[in-house]
Coordinates of C-alpha atoms in Angstrom, one line a residue:
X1220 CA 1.5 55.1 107.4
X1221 CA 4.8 54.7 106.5
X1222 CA 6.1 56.2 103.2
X1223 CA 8.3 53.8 101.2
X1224 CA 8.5 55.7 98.2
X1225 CA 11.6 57.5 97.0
X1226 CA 10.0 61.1 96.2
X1227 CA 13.5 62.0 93.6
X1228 CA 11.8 59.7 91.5
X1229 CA 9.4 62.1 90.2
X1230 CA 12.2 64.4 89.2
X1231 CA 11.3 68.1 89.0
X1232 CA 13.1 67.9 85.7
X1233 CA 10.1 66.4 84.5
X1234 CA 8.2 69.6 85.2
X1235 CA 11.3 71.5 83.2
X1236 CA 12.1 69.4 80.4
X1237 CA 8.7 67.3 79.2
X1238 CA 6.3 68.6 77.7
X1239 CA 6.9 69.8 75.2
X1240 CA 7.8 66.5 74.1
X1241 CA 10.0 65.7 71.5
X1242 CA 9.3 65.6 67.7
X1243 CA 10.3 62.7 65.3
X1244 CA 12.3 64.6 63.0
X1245 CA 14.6 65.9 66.3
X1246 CA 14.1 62.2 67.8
X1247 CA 16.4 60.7 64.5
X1248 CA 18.6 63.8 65.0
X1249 CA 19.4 62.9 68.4
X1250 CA 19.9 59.3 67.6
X1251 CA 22.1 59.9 64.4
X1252 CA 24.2 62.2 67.0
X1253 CA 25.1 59.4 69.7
X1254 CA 22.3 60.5 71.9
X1255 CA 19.2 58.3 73.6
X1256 CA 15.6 59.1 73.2
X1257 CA 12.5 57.2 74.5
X1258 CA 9.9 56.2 71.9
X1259 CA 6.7 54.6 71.9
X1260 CA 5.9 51.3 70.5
X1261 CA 2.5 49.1 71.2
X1262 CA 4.2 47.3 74.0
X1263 CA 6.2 49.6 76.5
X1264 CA 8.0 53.0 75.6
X1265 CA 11.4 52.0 75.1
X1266 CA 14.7 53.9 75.3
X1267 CA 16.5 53.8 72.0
X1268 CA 20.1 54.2 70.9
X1269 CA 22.0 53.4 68.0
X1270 CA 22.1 49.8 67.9
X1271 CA 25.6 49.9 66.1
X1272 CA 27.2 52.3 68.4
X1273 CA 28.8 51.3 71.6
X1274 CA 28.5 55.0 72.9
X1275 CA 24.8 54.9 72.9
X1276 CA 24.3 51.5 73.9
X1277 CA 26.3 52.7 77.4
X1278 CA 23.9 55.8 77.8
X1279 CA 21.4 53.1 77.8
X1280 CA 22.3 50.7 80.5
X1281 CA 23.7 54.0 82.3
X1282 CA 20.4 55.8 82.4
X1283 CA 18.4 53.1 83.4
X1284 CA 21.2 51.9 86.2
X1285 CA 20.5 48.1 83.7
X1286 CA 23.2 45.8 84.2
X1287 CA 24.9 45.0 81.2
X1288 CA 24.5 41.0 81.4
X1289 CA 21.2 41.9 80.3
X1290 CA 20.9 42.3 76.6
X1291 CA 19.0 44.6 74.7
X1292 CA 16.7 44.1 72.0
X1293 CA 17.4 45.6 68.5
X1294 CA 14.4 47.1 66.4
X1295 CA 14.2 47.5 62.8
X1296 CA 11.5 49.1 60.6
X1297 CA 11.6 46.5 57.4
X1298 CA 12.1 42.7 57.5
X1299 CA 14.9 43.3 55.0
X1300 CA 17.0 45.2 57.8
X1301 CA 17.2 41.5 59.9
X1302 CA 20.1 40.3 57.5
X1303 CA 22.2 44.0 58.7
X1304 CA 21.9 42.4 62.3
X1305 CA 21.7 38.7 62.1
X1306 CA 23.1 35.2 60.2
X1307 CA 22.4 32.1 59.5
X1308 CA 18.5 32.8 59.6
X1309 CA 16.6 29.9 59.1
X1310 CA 13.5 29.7 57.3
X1311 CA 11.3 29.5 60.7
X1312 CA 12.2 33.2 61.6
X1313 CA 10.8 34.5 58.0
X1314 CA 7.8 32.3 58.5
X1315 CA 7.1 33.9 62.0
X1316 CA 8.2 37.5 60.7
X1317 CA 5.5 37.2 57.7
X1318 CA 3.3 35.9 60.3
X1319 CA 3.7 38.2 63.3
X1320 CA 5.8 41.4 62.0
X1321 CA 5.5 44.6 62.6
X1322 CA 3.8 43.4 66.1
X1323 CA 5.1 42.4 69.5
X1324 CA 6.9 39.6 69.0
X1325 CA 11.5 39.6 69.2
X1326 CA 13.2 36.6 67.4
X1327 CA 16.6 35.8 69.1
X1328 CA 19.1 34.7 66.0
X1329 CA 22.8 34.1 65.6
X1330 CA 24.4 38.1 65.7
X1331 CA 26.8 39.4 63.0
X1332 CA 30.0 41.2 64.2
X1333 CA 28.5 44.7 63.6
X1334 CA 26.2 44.7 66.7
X1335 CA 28.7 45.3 69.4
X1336 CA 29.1 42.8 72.7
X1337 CA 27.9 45.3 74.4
X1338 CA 24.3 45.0 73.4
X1339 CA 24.0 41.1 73.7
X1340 CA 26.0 40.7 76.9
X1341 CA 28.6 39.0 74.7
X1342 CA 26.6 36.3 73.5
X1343 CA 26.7 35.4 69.8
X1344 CA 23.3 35.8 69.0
X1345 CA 20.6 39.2 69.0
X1346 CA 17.5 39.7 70.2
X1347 CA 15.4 41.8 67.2
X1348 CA 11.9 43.5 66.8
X1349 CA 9.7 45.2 64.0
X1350 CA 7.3 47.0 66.4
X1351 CA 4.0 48.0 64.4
X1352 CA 3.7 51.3 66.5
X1353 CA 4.0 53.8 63.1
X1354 CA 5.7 56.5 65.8
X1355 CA 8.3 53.8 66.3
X1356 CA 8.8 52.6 62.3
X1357 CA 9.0 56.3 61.2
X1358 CA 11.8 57.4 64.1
X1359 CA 13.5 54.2 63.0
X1360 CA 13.2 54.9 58.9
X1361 CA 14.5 58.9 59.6
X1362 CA 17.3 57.6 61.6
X1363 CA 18.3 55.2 59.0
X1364 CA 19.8 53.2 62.4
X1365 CA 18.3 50.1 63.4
X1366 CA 17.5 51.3 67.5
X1367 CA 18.9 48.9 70.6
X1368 CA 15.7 49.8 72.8
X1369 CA 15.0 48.2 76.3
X1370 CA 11.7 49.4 78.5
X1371 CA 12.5 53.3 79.4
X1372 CA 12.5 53.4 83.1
X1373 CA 15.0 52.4 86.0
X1374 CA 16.0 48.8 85.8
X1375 CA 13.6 46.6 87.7
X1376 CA 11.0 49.2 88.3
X1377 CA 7.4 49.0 86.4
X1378 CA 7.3 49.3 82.7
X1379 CA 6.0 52.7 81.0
X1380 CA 2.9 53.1 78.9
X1381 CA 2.7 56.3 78.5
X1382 CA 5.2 59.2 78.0
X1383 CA 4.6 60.9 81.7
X1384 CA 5.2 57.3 83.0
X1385 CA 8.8 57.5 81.4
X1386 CA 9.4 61.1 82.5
X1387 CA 8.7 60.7 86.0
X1388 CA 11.7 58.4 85.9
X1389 CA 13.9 59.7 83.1
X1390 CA 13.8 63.4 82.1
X1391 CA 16.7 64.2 83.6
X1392 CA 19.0 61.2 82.6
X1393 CA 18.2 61.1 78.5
X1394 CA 17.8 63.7 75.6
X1395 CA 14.3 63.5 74.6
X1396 CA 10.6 61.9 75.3
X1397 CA 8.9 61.1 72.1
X1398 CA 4.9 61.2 73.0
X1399 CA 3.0 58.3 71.0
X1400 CA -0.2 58.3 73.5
X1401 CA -0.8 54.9 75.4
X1402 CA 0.9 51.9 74.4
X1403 CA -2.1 49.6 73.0
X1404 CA -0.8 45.9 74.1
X1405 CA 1.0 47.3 77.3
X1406 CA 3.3 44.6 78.5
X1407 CA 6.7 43.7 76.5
X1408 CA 7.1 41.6 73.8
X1409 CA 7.0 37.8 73.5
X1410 CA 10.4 36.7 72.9
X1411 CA 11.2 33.5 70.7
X1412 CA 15.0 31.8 70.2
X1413 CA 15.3 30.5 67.1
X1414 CA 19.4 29.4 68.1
X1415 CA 18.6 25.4 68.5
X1416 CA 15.1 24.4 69.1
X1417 CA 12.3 27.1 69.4
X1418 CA 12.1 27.9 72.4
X1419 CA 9.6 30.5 74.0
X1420 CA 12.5 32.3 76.7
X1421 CA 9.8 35.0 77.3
X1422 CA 5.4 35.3 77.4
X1423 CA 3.8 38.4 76.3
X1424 CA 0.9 38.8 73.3
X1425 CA 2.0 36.4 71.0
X1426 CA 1.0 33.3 72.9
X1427 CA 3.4 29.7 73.2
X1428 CA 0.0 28.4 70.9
X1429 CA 0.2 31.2 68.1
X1430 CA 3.8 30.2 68.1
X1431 CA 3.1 26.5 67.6
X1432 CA 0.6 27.3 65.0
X1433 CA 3.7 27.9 62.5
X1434 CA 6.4 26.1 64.2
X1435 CA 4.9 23.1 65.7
X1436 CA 5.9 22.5 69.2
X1437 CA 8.0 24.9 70.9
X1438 CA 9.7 24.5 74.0
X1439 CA 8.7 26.8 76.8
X1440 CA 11.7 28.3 79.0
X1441 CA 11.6 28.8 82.5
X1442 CA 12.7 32.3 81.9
X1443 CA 14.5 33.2 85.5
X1444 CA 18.8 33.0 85.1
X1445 CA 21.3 33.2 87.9
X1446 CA 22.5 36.3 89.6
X1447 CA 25.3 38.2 87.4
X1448 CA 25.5 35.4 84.9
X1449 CA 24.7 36.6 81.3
X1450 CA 20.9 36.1 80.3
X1451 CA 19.8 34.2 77.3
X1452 CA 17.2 36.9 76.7
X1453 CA 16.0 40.2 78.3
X1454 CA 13.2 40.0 81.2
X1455 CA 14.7 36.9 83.1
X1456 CA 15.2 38.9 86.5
X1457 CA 13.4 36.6 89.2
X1458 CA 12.5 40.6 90.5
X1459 CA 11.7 42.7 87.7
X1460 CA 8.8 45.2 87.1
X1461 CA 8.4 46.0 90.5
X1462 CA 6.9 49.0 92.0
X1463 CA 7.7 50.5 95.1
X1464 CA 4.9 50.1 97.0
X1465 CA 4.6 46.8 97.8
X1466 CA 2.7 44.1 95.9
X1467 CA 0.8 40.5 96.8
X1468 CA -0.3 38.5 93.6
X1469 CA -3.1 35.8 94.0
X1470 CA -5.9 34.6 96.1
X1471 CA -5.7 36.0 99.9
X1472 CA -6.3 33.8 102.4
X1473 CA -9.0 34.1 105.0
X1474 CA -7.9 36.3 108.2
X1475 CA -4.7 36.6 106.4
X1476 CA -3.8 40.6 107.5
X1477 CA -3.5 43.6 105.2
X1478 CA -2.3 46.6 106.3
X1479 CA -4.9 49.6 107.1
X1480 CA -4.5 50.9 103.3
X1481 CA -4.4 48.2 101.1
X1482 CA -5.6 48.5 97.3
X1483 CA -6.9 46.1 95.4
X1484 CA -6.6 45.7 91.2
X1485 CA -9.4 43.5 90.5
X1486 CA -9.8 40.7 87.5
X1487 CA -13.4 39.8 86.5
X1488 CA -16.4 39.3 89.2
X1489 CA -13.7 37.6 91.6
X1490 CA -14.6 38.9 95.3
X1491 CA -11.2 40.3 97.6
X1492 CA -10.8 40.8 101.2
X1493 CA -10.8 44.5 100.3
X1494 CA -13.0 46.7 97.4
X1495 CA -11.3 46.3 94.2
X1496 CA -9.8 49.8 93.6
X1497 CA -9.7 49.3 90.1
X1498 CA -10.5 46.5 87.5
X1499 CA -8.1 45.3 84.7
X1500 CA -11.1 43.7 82.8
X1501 CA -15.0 43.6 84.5
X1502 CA -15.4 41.0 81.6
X1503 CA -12.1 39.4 81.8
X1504 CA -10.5 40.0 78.8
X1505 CA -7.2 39.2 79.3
X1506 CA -6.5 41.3 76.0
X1507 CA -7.7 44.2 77.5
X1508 CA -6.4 43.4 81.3
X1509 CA -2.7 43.2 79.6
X1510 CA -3.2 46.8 78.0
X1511 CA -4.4 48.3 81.7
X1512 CA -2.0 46.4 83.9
X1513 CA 1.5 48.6 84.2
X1514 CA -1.1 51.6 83.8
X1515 CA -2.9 50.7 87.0
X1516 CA 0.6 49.7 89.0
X1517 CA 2.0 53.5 88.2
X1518 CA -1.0 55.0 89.4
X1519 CA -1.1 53.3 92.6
X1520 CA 2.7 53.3 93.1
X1521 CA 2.3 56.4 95.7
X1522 CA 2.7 57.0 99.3
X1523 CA -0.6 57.1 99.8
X1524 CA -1.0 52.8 100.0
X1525 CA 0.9 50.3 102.0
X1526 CA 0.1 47.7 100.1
X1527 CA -1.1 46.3 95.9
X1528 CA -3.2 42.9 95.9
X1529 CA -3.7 41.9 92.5
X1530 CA -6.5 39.1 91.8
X1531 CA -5.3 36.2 90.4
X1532 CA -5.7 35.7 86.8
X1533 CA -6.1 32.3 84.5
X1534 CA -2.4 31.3 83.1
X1535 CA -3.7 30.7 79.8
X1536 CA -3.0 32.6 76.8
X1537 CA -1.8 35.9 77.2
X1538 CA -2.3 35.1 80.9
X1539 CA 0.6 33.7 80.4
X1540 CA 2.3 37.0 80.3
X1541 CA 0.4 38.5 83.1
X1542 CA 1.2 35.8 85.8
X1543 CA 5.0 36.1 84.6
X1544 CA 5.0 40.3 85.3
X1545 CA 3.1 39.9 88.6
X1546 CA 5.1 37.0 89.6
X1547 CA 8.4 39.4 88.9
X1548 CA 6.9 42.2 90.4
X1549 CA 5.8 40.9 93.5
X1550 CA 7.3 40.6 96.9
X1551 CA 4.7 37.8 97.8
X1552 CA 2.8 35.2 95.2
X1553 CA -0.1 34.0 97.8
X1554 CA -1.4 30.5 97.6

């Protein structure tokens, strides 16, 4: 069997550095100093820097080898912090904050000259986020900064949930691991621009429909952008949260061949051409598939498979989100 995994990834400065994990009160230390930390929210761990500082914001893309036409998403711990970032809000974003905030939702709105180029790929407007996770709010209160944080792993490769996930990447490339436990809605945030007409530029927990339900129609963005040209919004990589072992997403054809040691994550009572290894939900709930999904991926990311099948699952809802990640993270989408 051939092994197509990069064994540096699992650094041995994990075993050196993490645990013990770092604290909250050294976390804000850290980030008042320049430095980045990871830190958990309810969606994926994210790697945090001083939003306002174009120092930190480099140690981010450098760490995570992330391009910088990819913007980053700014988080704040008080709805009152959005007029520190952004402009010419309209009355729609404070509708959908009251609505939806702290939770996993980002509003994309015009950007005000303190938030460097650097973390919106030189567009003029921000992506921002109140995440809910209290680990998250109180790093971001002691601070006092609001916290430019993208996923914490290498660019492209699958999201972390937990704080292992993010050291086996990143212990050797960032000043400190902030252990919040599992992330409870496990895939990022849905992403709204509020710049012209809503638009919906990326699916994740807070569904196109929950969005409608205080807007009124939104549109819905093919979220994929051209090669080196800036993105609109984070997560529009036609490859992104990919592991390294390869992966096949939908219904497998009859006869079609797998290799000797394929694995199989499962969706409901649907029957594969292989055992299902493990099941995202027996009942399937997509809520609680969503929260299991980049869990399942790192834990058979190793060079003991040749191969990932994931069942297909219903694009409705937050299935939205799933068929977008597995789409990304795939190398083939079967019929």
């Amino acid at each position: 069997m051939t092994n197509r995994l990069n064994p540096s990834a699992f650094s041995i400065f994990y075993f050196m550095k993490f645990p013990p994990w770092t604290s909250v009160s050294e976390a804000a230390r850290l980030l008042k100093e320049g430095e980045v930390v990871a830190i958990p929210t309810e969606t994926v761990y994210g790697l945090a820097g001083n939003a306002f500082e174009p120092k930190a914001l480099a140690k981010i893309f450098a760490a995570k080898e992330r391009p910088t036409f990819d913007p980053l998403i700014v988080h704040i711990a008080d709805i009152a912090q959005l007029t520190d970032i952004a402009k010419d809000i309209p009355d729609s974003a404070y509708k959908l904050a009251e609505a939806y905030w702290p939770g996993p939702m980002t509003i994309i709105l015009p950007k005000k000259d303190c938030i460097p180029d650097l973390c919106t790929s030189a567009l003029p407007s921000v992506a921002v986020r109140f995440p809910s996770h209290p680990i998250a709010q109180a790093i971001i209160k002691e601070s006092g900064l609001p916290l430019a944080a993208p996923s914490a792993n290498l660019f492209k490769h699958v999201s972390p949930t937990t704080a292992e996930h993010v050291a086996a990447q990143l212990a050797d490339r960032i000043a400190g691991i902030v252990d919040g436990g599992p992330c409870s809605v496990g895939v990022e945030s849905s992403i709204i621009s509020l710049v012209g007409e809503p638009t919906v530029m990326r699916p994740g927990a807070i569904t196109p429909e929950m969005f409608k339900a205080i807007l009124g129609e939104v549109k819905i963005k093919e979220s994929t952008s051209k090669p080196g040209q800036p993105m609109l919004a984070p997560g529009q990589c036609d490859t992104h949260y990919r592991p390294q072992v390869p992966l096949y997403y939908g219904e497998v054809p009859a006869g079609y061949p797998l290799p000797e040691h394929t694995v199989r994550i499962a969706f409901g009572t649907q029957q594969g051409p292989v055992p299902a290894t493990v099941n995202l939900s027996a009942t399937g709930d997509m809520v609680e598939a969503t929260s299991k999904l980049y869990a399942y991926m790192h834990d058979l990311d190793t060079p003991d498979y040749d191969l990932i099948l994931v069942d297909p699952i219903p694009n409705t809802g937050v299935g939205m989100a799933l068929n977008d990640r597995l789409k990304r993270a795939s190398i083939k989408t079967l019929p």
